[in-house]
Amino acid sequence: MYIKVCGVMAKKVASKSRKKIVSPKSVSTGRNLVIVESPAKAKTISHFLGRNYLVKASFGHIRDLPKSRMGVDTEHDFQPNYGVSKDKLKVITELKTAAAGAPFVWIATDEDREGEAIGWHLVEALHVKSSDVKRIVFHEITEEAIRAALSNPRNIDKDLVDSQQARRILDRLVGYELSPLLWKKVRWGLSAGRVQSVAVRLIVEREREISAFKPEEYWDITAIFHKIASAHVVSSVDAEPFPAALFKKGDIEVALTNGTDSENVVKALQGASYSVQNIEQKEVRKSPPPPFITSTLQQEASRKLGFSVKKTMVLAQKLYEGVAIGQKRSGLITYMRTDSVHLAESALAEAREVISRVFGAKYALEIPRRYKSGKGAQEAHEAIRPTAFSLLPSEIKSSLERDEYRLYELIWNRAVASQMPVALLQRVSVDILASKGGYVFRANGQTVAFDGYRKVYVEAGAKKDQVDRLLPHLEKNEALDLQSLSPAQHFTKPPARYTEASLVKKLEELGIGRPSTYAPTISTIMNRGYVAKEEKSLKPTDTGMVVTDVLIEHFPEIVDYMFTAQMEEDLDLIAEGKKEWVPIIRQFYDPFHKLITEKMKTIQRSDVISEKSSEVCDKCGSQMMVKLGRFGKFLSCSRYPECKNARPLKTGKEDVEKGKILTELEKKLANKKCDKCGKPMVIKVGKYGEFLGCSGYPECKNIQPIVKFTGVSCPKCHAGQLVERRTKKGGRVFYGCNKYPKCHFAVWDFPVKTPCLKCQGLMVEKKSGVVCTQCEAKQ
């Protein structure tokens, strides 16, 4: 429930000449009130300020649009009706009491649009005079930064507030008008959003690319050469064989599309001799990546640390808001929602000093490296960096939780690396000519001449450049001996599914969303059941695909990449004071509302959730229809409700395997009776797999789990057997002893019957193969 509060957009406060802050004691006997969003942030800042300051937390937004209705007056310039939720009434009362006797109220919320809006809402809800309000911003929570901010207050920025509220109103209009249409035409409880629907579309389109992909066969031929026995040996490497790949025939690159082609080449090379045709050496310079912005931090933390986007931001928030290091509490990193790669001059100077001291003078730059931020980035903000480079990760490891330390180390390493020299690689390519057919093989080698910034940081996916790939010392026209010639078959692979990291990268490339929206967007599409996470990959659900198809067909603008990116640019222009927010919302809403009204009448639900299939009902012989249910697509008899026959839809290889398992279960449990009404129990498929349900449903709602035995004895109690189970939260599969709660043994990976040959421990199936849970031996 919300208490209604008049909602008016922020009014521009007339600028006043800034004066030196007067000591609170000379104005009032009360304490200055500093308001931040979170208790952790309040705790850190209170350590820096004296008794004349009281630091309180608002616990995030204290006002919002109501949950039970739209709360936007579309007839009067989209004026919002804000409300204070009941759980924030106590916070408001406490803040009002503290503000009543305060000389000044200092709004110290985050420096982005969201923080500016929270600050404006606080001023409106507390009814504080504008002359008594001082807005302060800072990039880091350190004593120096807080005191500098107190010396340079400003007014609430009306343009930033308008931009945030325009986004909030726009998203509310889309959600509250489009979601009811989805409820009526697809399924109850669905939702649509401006950015979330575009993100789902990206994932759906990638899945369809994968489904439509047809692998193409190709072959390569690898030759293993070595120097002839009589050749002069300079080092031990000269005695080692080395590989070379078939590269070209004459001046034309070789493309082998089948086994016959490769066999013909091998036959043509029988009895051939080989010599070095050409040697090319070059120096490659690898420059360090810029310090992190929000999106790149999320991507690298996903790739290197395995963190979800949400987890990365939660940990970064903790590091920003402050951690106790010994007797001192301070923020460890700068603000984590940023799109700027800029580093302050003081930070550049400190980085150089630390690099020189820790790694040596040759790793320090004479002139700092400065990066240029992307389009639309706010250069007044900084990249994500340590607040003090002198706080080495190893020195504060004991003060941090494990994952906090890992993220801090990642941020420290990346920021330090950005101010270190380029890495120098020496690369050599050797072309080897066959005496028959004009075939040329190429061998590539590499040595790291100077590791430079890579002494500290190597980007995910670039580790191969760190490894020396040595070739023997070779001369032009030198004869070589062939040790073997091996053709190998390959097939082209489909594009990979999006991961959280690659989805953030794609959204950023398209200009969709901003630093503060990536994590909430991914959380939303997963929580709403549009996307499921399979290991690290994002796969669309049947519901996500159906809703995306509906939106593309009937509301193309909502899921159009260019349109969504343009809206983000308009919101940026509002924040910069270059556009008014009402005309932008009006331009979008009027045709959108008209289209919603029209589609509510013309879209037929049966066309959306049903499609014909070639399957025949095994009970009455009628045609089966593909329908969309709560847990995805399934087959249902076209004579429903006269015939209630339904079964899972089997499409891909995985579904066929599941179908076989289901058939076996049906045979095994064919005579199972309901222990409540005596009717036969039937196998049903829910969100988390198969279960038994009474055939008398809905009169009898009895259900029972299906226990799936693995046939592996429990290695702990030896009395029970490992069975498949699921976690209460998220339904993740694991394998635990069926004697639970007497025995608590459990493993995540599928157990194997054969014990470890080395220690007789339990073996489980992992991606890397079958591994022992005790000695980690591989089989």
PDB file of N, CA and C in Angstrom, residues 87-164:
ATOM      1  N   ASP A  87       6.385   0.643   4.442  1.00  0.00           N
ATOM      2  CA  ASP A  87       7.637   0.259   5.093  1.00  0.00           C
ATOM      3  C   ASP A  87       8.659   1.390   5.120  1.00  0.00           C
ATOM      4  N   LYS A  88       8.364   2.507   4.429  1.00  0.00           N
ATOM      5  CA  LYS A  88       9.274   3.651   4.454  1.00  0.00           C
ATOM      6  C   LYS A  88       8.759   4.800   5.331  1.00  0.00           C
ATOM      7  N   LEU A  89       7.553   4.649   5.913  1.00  0.00           N
ATOM      8  CA  LEU A  89       6.995   5.723   6.734  1.00  0.00           C
ATOM      9  C   LEU A  89       7.869   6.006   7.954  1.00  0.00           C
ATOM     10  N   LYS A  90       8.387   4.948   8.568  1.00  0.00           N
ATOM     11  CA  LYS A  90       9.239   5.129   9.738  1.00  0.00           C
ATOM     12  C   LYS A  90      10.531   5.854   9.360  1.00  0.00           C
ATOM     13  N   VAL A  91      11.090   5.503   8.198  1.00  0.00           N
ATOM     14  CA  VAL A  91      12.315   6.149   7.720  1.00  0.00           C
ATOM     15  C   VAL A  91      12.065   7.633   7.494  1.00  0.00           C
ATOM     16  N   ILE A  92      10.922   7.951   6.843  1.00  0.00           N
ATOM     17  CA  ILE A  92      10.578   9.344   6.581  1.00  0.00           C
ATOM     18  C   ILE A  92      10.442  10.123   7.895  1.00  0.00           C
ATOM     19  N   THR A  93       9.772   9.522   8.866  1.00  0.00           N
ATOM     20  CA  THR A  93       9.565  10.186  10.164  1.00  0.00           C
ATOM     21  C   THR A  93      10.904  10.482  10.827  1.00  0.00           C
ATOM     22  N   GLU A  94      11.794   9.506  10.827  1.00  0.00           N
ATOM     23  CA  GLU A  94      13.108   9.697  11.448  1.00  0.00           C
ATOM     24  C   GLU A  94      13.910  10.775  10.732  1.00  0.00           C
ATOM     25  N   LEU A  95      13.860  10.766   9.396  1.00  0.00           N
ATOM     26  CA  LEU A  95      14.602  11.772   8.630  1.00  0.00           C
ATOM     27  C   LEU A  95      14.018  13.170   8.829  1.00  0.00           C
ATOM     28  N   LYS A  96      12.693  13.263   8.916  1.00  0.00           N
ATOM     29  CA  LYS A  96      12.060  14.572   9.165  1.00  0.00           C
ATOM     30  C   LYS A  96      12.476  15.129  10.513  1.00  0.00           C
ATOM     31  N   THR A  97      12.491  14.271  11.511  1.00  0.00           N
ATOM     32  CA  THR A  97      12.896  14.693  12.860  1.00  0.00           C
ATOM     33  C   THR A  97      14.328  15.198  12.854  1.00  0.00           C
ATOM     34  N   ALA A  98      15.208  14.453  12.175  1.00  0.00           N
ATOM     35  CA  ALA A  98      16.617  14.844  12.116  1.00  0.00           C
ATOM     36  C   ALA A  98      16.803  16.131  11.317  1.00  0.00           C
ATOM     37  N   ALA A  99      15.985  16.307  10.260  1.00  0.00           N
ATOM     38  CA  ALA A  99      16.118  17.491   9.405  1.00  0.00           C
ATOM     39  C   ALA A  99      15.579  18.752  10.074  1.00  0.00           C
ATOM     40  N   ALA A 100      14.614  18.584  10.989  1.00  0.00           N
ATOM     41  CA  ALA A 100      13.954  19.744  11.623  1.00  0.00           C
ATOM     42  C   ALA A 100      14.941  20.656  12.327  1.00  0.00           C
ATOM     43  N   GLY A 101      15.918  20.103  13.011  1.00  0.00           N
ATOM     44  CA  GLY A 101      16.866  20.936  13.755  1.00  0.00           C
ATOM     45  C   GLY A 101      18.202  21.090  13.084  1.00  0.00           C
ATOM     46  N   ALA A 102      18.312  20.635  11.839  1.00  0.00           N
ATOM     47  CA  ALA A 102      19.616  20.675  11.162  1.00  0.00           C
ATOM     48  C   ALA A 102      19.839  22.002  10.448  1.00  0.00           C
ATOM     49  N   PRO A 103      21.053  22.557  10.568  1.00  0.00           N
ATOM     50  CA  PRO A 103      21.357  23.792   9.819  1.00  0.00           C
ATOM     51  C   PRO A 103      21.228  23.573   8.315  1.00  0.00           C
ATOM     52  N   PHE A 104      21.743  22.430   7.872  1.00  0.00           N
ATOM     53  CA  PHE A 104      21.655  22.079   6.456  1.00  0.00           C
ATOM     54  C   PHE A 104      21.352  20.589   6.324  1.00  0.00           C
ATOM     55  N   VAL A 105      20.674  20.241   5.217  1.00  0.00           N
ATOM     56  CA  VAL A 105      20.473  18.850   4.857  1.00  0.00           C
ATOM     57  C   VAL A 105      21.350  18.582   3.631  1.00  0.00           C
ATOM     58  N   TRP A 106      22.304  17.692   3.812  1.00  0.00           N
ATOM     59  CA  TRP A 106      23.258  17.369   2.754  1.00  0.00           C
ATOM     60  C   TRP A 106      22.802  16.080   2.051  1.00  0.00           C
ATOM     61  N   ILE A 107      22.476  16.210   0.785  1.00  0.00           N
ATOM     62  CA  ILE A 107      22.064  15.044  -0.008  1.00  0.00           C
ATOM     63  C   ILE A 107      23.321  14.427  -0.610  1.00  0.00           C
ATOM     64  N   ALA A 108      23.675  13.234  -0.109  1.00  0.00           N
ATOM     65  CA  ALA A 108      24.927  12.577  -0.521  1.00  0.00           C
ATOM     66  C   ALA A 108      24.658  11.258  -1.224  1.00  0.00           C
ATOM     67  N   THR A 109      23.564  11.193  -1.975  1.00  0.00           N
ATOM     68  CA  THR A 109      23.234   9.986  -2.730  1.00  0.00           C
ATOM     69  C   THR A 109      24.191   9.844  -3.921  1.00  0.00           C
ATOM     70  N   ASP A 110      24.137   8.676  -4.597  1.00  0.00           N
ATOM     71  CA  ASP A 110      25.078   8.392  -5.693  1.00  0.00           C
ATOM     72  C   ASP A 110      25.039   9.474  -6.757  1.00  0.00           C
ATOM     73  N   GLU A 111      26.121   9.523  -7.535  1.00  0.00           N
ATOM     74  CA  GLU A 111      26.291  10.636  -8.474  1.00  0.00           C
ATOM     75  C   GLU A 111      25.580  10.439  -9.810  1.00  0.00           C
ATOM     76  N   ASP A 112      24.923   9.292 -10.025  1.00  0.00           N
ATOM     77  CA  ASP A 112      24.251   9.068 -11.302  1.00  0.00           C
ATOM     78  C   ASP A 112      22.806   9.571 -11.260  1.00  0.00           C
ATOM     79  N   ARG A 113      22.063   9.311 -12.337  1.00  0.00           N
ATOM     80  CA  ARG A 113      20.684   9.820 -12.435  1.00  0.00           C
ATOM     81  C   ARG A 113      19.794   9.236 -11.347  1.00  0.00           C
ATOM     82  N   GLU A 114      19.997   7.953 -11.061  1.00  0.00           N
ATOM     83  CA  GLU A 114      19.188   7.305 -10.028  1.00  0.00           C
ATOM     84  C   GLU A 114      19.421   7.974  -8.675  1.00  0.00           C
ATOM     85  N   GLY A 115      20.700   8.237  -8.381  1.00  0.00           N
ATOM     86  CA  GLY A 115      21.034   8.903  -7.118  1.00  0.00           C
ATOM     87  C   GLY A 115      20.480  10.305  -7.043  1.00  0.00           C
ATOM     88  N   GLU A 116      20.516  11.012  -8.173  1.00  0.00           N
ATOM     89  CA  GLU A 116      19.980  12.381  -8.201  1.00  0.00           C
ATOM     90  C   GLU A 116      18.481  12.372  -7.951  1.00  0.00           C
ATOM     91  N   ALA A 117      17.787  11.393  -8.543  1.00  0.00           N
ATOM     92  CA  ALA A 117      16.338  11.286  -8.353  1.00  0.00           C
ATOM     93  C   ALA A 117      15.997  10.943  -6.906  1.00  0.00           C
ATOM     94  N   ILE A 118      16.769  10.034  -6.300  1.00  0.00           N
ATOM     95  CA  ILE A 118      16.534   9.697  -4.890  1.00  0.00           C
ATOM     96  C   ILE A 118      16.682  10.945  -4.032  1.00  0.00           C
ATOM     97  N   GLY A 119      17.715  11.742  -4.332  1.00  0.00           N
ATOM     98  CA  GLY A 119      17.923  12.982  -3.585  1.00  0.00           C
ATOM     99  C   GLY A 119      16.763  13.947  -3.734  1.00  0.00           C
ATOM    100  N   TRP A 120      16.253  14.087  -4.957  1.00  0.00           N
ATOM    101  CA  TRP A 120      15.121  15.000  -5.185  1.00  0.00           C
ATOM    102  C   TRP A 120      13.868  14.522  -4.452  1.00  0.00           C
ATOM    103  N   HIS A 121      13.621  13.222  -4.500  1.00  0.00           N
ATOM    104  CA  HIS A 121      12.474  12.651  -3.788  1.00  0.00           C
ATOM    105  C   HIS A 121      12.597  12.904  -2.279  1.00  0.00           C
ATOM    106  N   LEU A 122      13.789  12.811  -1.748  1.00  0.00           N
ATOM    107  CA  LEU A 122      13.998  13.068  -0.324  1.00  0.00           C
ATOM    108  C   LEU A 122      13.633  14.502   0.030  1.00  0.00           C
ATOM    109  N   VAL A 123      14.096  15.433  -0.789  1.00  0.00           N
ATOM    110  CA  VAL A 123      13.795  16.849  -0.536  1.00  0.00           C
ATOM    111  C   VAL A 123      12.295  17.098  -0.599  1.00  0.00           C
ATOM    112  N   GLU A 124      11.629  16.504  -1.595  1.00  0.00           N
ATOM    113  CA  GLU A 124      10.185  16.680  -1.738  1.00  0.00           C
ATOM    114  C   GLU A 124       9.420  16.057  -0.569  1.00  0.00           C
ATOM    115  N   ALA A 125       9.812  14.851  -0.175  1.00  0.00           N
ATOM    116  CA  ALA A 125       9.084  14.134   0.875  1.00  0.00           C
ATOM    117  C   ALA A 125       9.319  14.734   2.253  1.00  0.00           C
ATOM    118  N   LEU A 126      10.528  15.283   2.471  1.00  0.00           N
ATOM    119  CA  LEU A 126      10.854  15.863   3.783  1.00  0.00           C
ATOM    120  C   LEU A 126      10.408  17.314   3.913  1.00  0.00           C
ATOM    121  N   HIS A 127       9.983  17.912   2.789  1.00  0.00           N
ATOM    122  CA  HIS A 127       9.523  19.313   2.767  1.00  0.00           C
ATOM    123  C   HIS A 127      10.600  20.252   3.304  1.00  0.00           C
ATOM    124  N   VAL A 128      11.813  20.065   2.807  1.00  0.00           N
ATOM    125  CA  VAL A 128      12.929  20.911   3.227  1.00  0.00           C
ATOM    126  C   VAL A 128      13.045  22.087   2.272  1.00  0.00           C
ATOM    127  N   LYS A 129      13.293  23.267   2.817  1.00  0.00           N
ATOM    128  CA  LYS A 129      13.477  24.452   1.968  1.00  0.00           C
ATOM    129  C   LYS A 129      14.704  24.272   1.096  1.00  0.00           C
ATOM    130  N   SER A 130      14.616  24.736  -0.131  1.00  0.00           N
ATOM    131  CA  SER A 130      15.732  24.580  -1.063  1.00  0.00           C
ATOM    132  C   SER A 130      16.990  25.285  -0.551  1.00  0.00           C
ATOM    133  N   SER A 131      16.803  26.374   0.187  1.00  0.00           N
ATOM    134  CA  SER A 131      17.962  27.109   0.720  1.00  0.00           C
ATOM    135  C   SER A 131      18.691  26.323   1.803  1.00  0.00           C
ATOM    136  N   ASP A 132      18.016  25.332   2.381  1.00  0.00           N
ATOM    137  CA  ASP A 132      18.639  24.519   3.435  1.00  0.00           C
ATOM    138  C   ASP A 132      19.209  23.204   2.900  1.00  0.00           C
ATOM    139  N   VAL A 133      19.125  23.023   1.582  1.00  0.00           N
ATOM    140  CA  VAL A 133      19.583  21.769   0.978  1.00  0.00           C
ATOM    141  C   VAL A 133      20.895  21.983   0.239  1.00  0.00           C
ATOM    142  N   LYS A 134      21.830  21.094   0.460  1.00  0.00           N
ATOM    143  CA  LYS A 134      23.092  21.119  -0.264  1.00  0.00           C
ATOM    144  C   LYS A 134      23.335  19.727  -0.865  1.00  0.00           C
ATOM    145  N   ARG A 135      23.566  19.695  -2.148  1.00  0.00           N
ATOM    146  CA  ARG A 135      23.811  18.430  -2.857  1.00  0.00           C
ATOM    147  C   ARG A 135      25.315  18.239  -3.016  1.00  0.00           C
ATOM    148  N   ILE A 136      25.819  17.093  -2.578  1.00  0.00           N
ATOM    149  CA  ILE A 136      27.236  16.801  -2.756  1.00  0.00           C
ATOM    150  C   ILE A 136      27.401  15.485  -3.504  1.00  0.00           C
ATOM    151  N   VAL A 137      28.420  15.422  -4.352  1.00  0.00           N
ATOM    152  CA  VAL A 137      28.704  14.205  -5.099  1.00  0.00           C
ATOM    153  C   VAL A 137      30.186  13.874  -4.975  1.00  0.00           C
ATOM    154  N   PHE A 138      30.502  12.603  -5.099  1.00  0.00           N
ATOM    155  CA  PHE A 138      31.885  12.144  -4.994  1.00  0.00           C
ATOM    156  C   PHE A 138      31.996  10.829  -5.750  1.00  0.00           C
ATOM    157  N   HIS A 139      33.212  10.560  -6.272  1.00  0.00           N
ATOM    158  CA  HIS A 139      33.446   9.334  -7.043  1.00  0.00           C
ATOM    159  C   HIS A 139      33.905   8.183  -6.161  1.00  0.00           C
ATOM    160  N   GLU A 140      34.340   8.517  -4.958  1.00  0.00           N
ATOM    161  CA  GLU A 140      34.842   7.489  -4.045  1.00  0.00           C
ATOM    162  C   GLU A 140      34.507   7.886  -2.619  1.00  0.00           C
ATOM    163  N   ILE A 141      34.404   6.893  -1.732  1.00  0.00           N
ATOM    164  CA  ILE A 141      34.064   7.180  -0.339  1.00  0.00           C
ATOM    165  C   ILE A 141      35.333   7.080   0.489  1.00  0.00           C
ATOM    166  N   THR A 142      36.101   8.159   0.436  1.00  0.00           N
ATOM    167  CA  THR A 142      37.302   8.309   1.252  1.00  0.00           C
ATOM    168  C   THR A 142      37.187   9.639   1.988  1.00  0.00           C
ATOM    169  N   GLU A 143      37.972   9.801   3.046  1.00  0.00           N
ATOM    170  CA  GLU A 143      37.874  11.034   3.841  1.00  0.00           C
ATOM    171  C   GLU A 143      38.190  12.259   2.999  1.00  0.00           C
ATOM    172  N   GLU A 144      39.218  12.149   2.173  1.00  0.00           N
ATOM    173  CA  GLU A 144      39.607  13.281   1.325  1.00  0.00           C
ATOM    174  C   GLU A 144      38.477  13.654   0.360  1.00  0.00           C
ATOM    175  N   ALA A 145      37.850  12.645  -0.260  1.00  0.00           N
ATOM    176  CA  ALA A 145      36.782  12.898  -1.233  1.00  0.00           C
ATOM    177  C   ALA A 145      35.545  13.491  -0.571  1.00  0.00           C
ATOM    178  N   ILE A 146      35.192  12.989   0.607  1.00  0.00           N
ATOM    179  CA  ILE A 146      33.997  13.500   1.302  1.00  0.00           C
ATOM    180  C   ILE A 146      34.202  14.940   1.731  1.00  0.00           C
ATOM    181  N   ARG A 147      35.368  15.257   2.266  1.00  0.00           N
ATOM    182  CA  ARG A 147      35.619  16.640   2.711  1.00  0.00           C
ATOM    183  C   ARG A 147      35.688  17.588   1.523  1.00  0.00           C
ATOM    184  N   ALA A 148      36.234  17.121   0.390  1.00  0.00           N
ATOM    185  CA  ALA A 148      36.257  17.952  -0.824  1.00  0.00           C
ATOM    186  C   ALA A 148      34.836  18.210  -1.311  1.00  0.00           C
ATOM    187  N   ALA A 149      33.967  17.196  -1.225  1.00  0.00           N
ATOM    188  CA  ALA A 149      32.574  17.362  -1.647  1.00  0.00           C
ATOM    189  C   ALA A 149      31.843  18.357  -0.759  1.00  0.00           C
ATOM    190  N   LEU A 150      32.086  18.305   0.543  1.00  0.00           N
ATOM    191  CA  LEU A 150      31.433  19.243   1.474  1.00  0.00           C
ATOM    192  C   LEU A 150      31.837  20.682   1.191  1.00  0.00           C
ATOM    193  N   SER A 151      33.018  20.857   0.639  1.00  0.00           N
ATOM    194  CA  SER A 151      33.501  22.210   0.324  1.00  0.00           C
ATOM    195  C   SER A 151      32.983  22.705  -1.022  1.00  0.00           C
ATOM    196  N   ASN A 152      32.346  21.805  -1.809  1.00  0.00           N
ATOM    197  CA  ASN A 152      31.864  22.190  -3.148  1.00  0.00           C
ATOM    198  C   ASN A 152      30.448  21.688  -3.393  1.00  0.00           C
ATOM    199  N   PRO A 153      29.478  22.143  -2.565  1.00  0.00           N
ATOM    200  CA  PRO A 153      28.105  21.675  -2.780  1.00  0.00           C
ATOM    201  C   PRO A 153      27.487  22.324  -4.012  1.00  0.00           C
ATOM    202  N   ARG A 154      26.408  21.748  -4.493  1.00  0.00           N
ATOM    203  CA  ARG A 154      25.649  22.324  -5.610  1.00  0.00           C
ATOM    204  C   ARG A 154      24.178  22.097  -5.356  1.00  0.00           C
ATOM    205  N   ASN A 155      23.352  22.511  -6.314  1.00  0.00           N
ATOM    206  CA  ASN A 155      21.915  22.263  -6.225  1.00  0.00           C
ATOM    207  C   ASN A 155      21.556  20.905  -6.829  1.00  0.00           C
ATOM    208  N   ILE A 156      20.356  20.414  -6.516  1.00  0.00           N
ATOM    209  CA  ILE A 156      19.844  19.221  -7.197  1.00  0.00           C
ATOM    210  C   ILE A 156      19.768  19.514  -8.690  1.00  0.00           C
ATOM    211  N   ASP A 157      20.286  18.607  -9.511  1.00  0.00           N
ATOM    212  CA  ASP A 157      20.311  18.800 -10.961  1.00  0.00           C
ATOM    213  C   ASP A 157      18.973  18.370 -11.558  1.00  0.00           C
ATOM    214  N   LYS A 158      18.186  19.352 -11.961  1.00  0.00           N
ATOM    215  CA  LYS A 158      16.847  19.096 -12.489  1.00  0.00           C
ATOM    216  C   LYS A 158      16.869  18.239 -13.753  1.00  0.00           C
ATOM    217  N   ASP A 159      17.900  18.409 -14.588  1.00  0.00           N
ATOM    218  CA  ASP A 159      17.956  17.655 -15.840  1.00  0.00           C
ATOM    219  C   ASP A 159      18.193  16.167 -15.591  1.00  0.00           C
ATOM    220  N   LEU A 160      19.069  15.851 -14.649  1.00  0.00           N
ATOM    221  CA  LEU A 160      19.305  14.453 -14.313  1.00  0.00           C
ATOM    222  C   LEU A 160      18.044  13.812 -13.750  1.00  0.00           C
ATOM    223  N   VAL A 161      17.333  14.554 -12.898  1.00  0.00           N
ATOM    224  CA  VAL A 161      16.088  14.048 -12.303  1.00  0.00           C
ATOM    225  C   VAL A 161      15.049  13.794 -13.390  1.00  0.00           C
ATOM    226  N   ASP A 162      14.909  14.743 -14.287  1.00  0.00           N
ATOM    227  CA  ASP A 162      13.927  14.587 -15.369  1.00  0.00           C
ATOM    228  C   ASP A 162      14.239  13.372 -16.244  1.00  0.00           C
ATOM    229  N   SER A 163      15.520  13.138 -16.507  1.00  0.00           N
ATOM    230  CA  SER A 163      15.911  12.000 -17.326  1.00  0.00           C
ATOM    231  C   SER A 163      15.550  10.684 -16.640  1.00  0.00           C
ATOM    232  N   GLN A 164      15.840  10.594 -15.329  1.00  0.00           N
ATOM    233  CA  GLN A 164      15.508   9.366 -14.601  1.00  0.00           C
ATOM    234  C   GLN A 164      14.003   9.144 -14.550  1.00  0.00           C
TER     235      GLN A 164
END
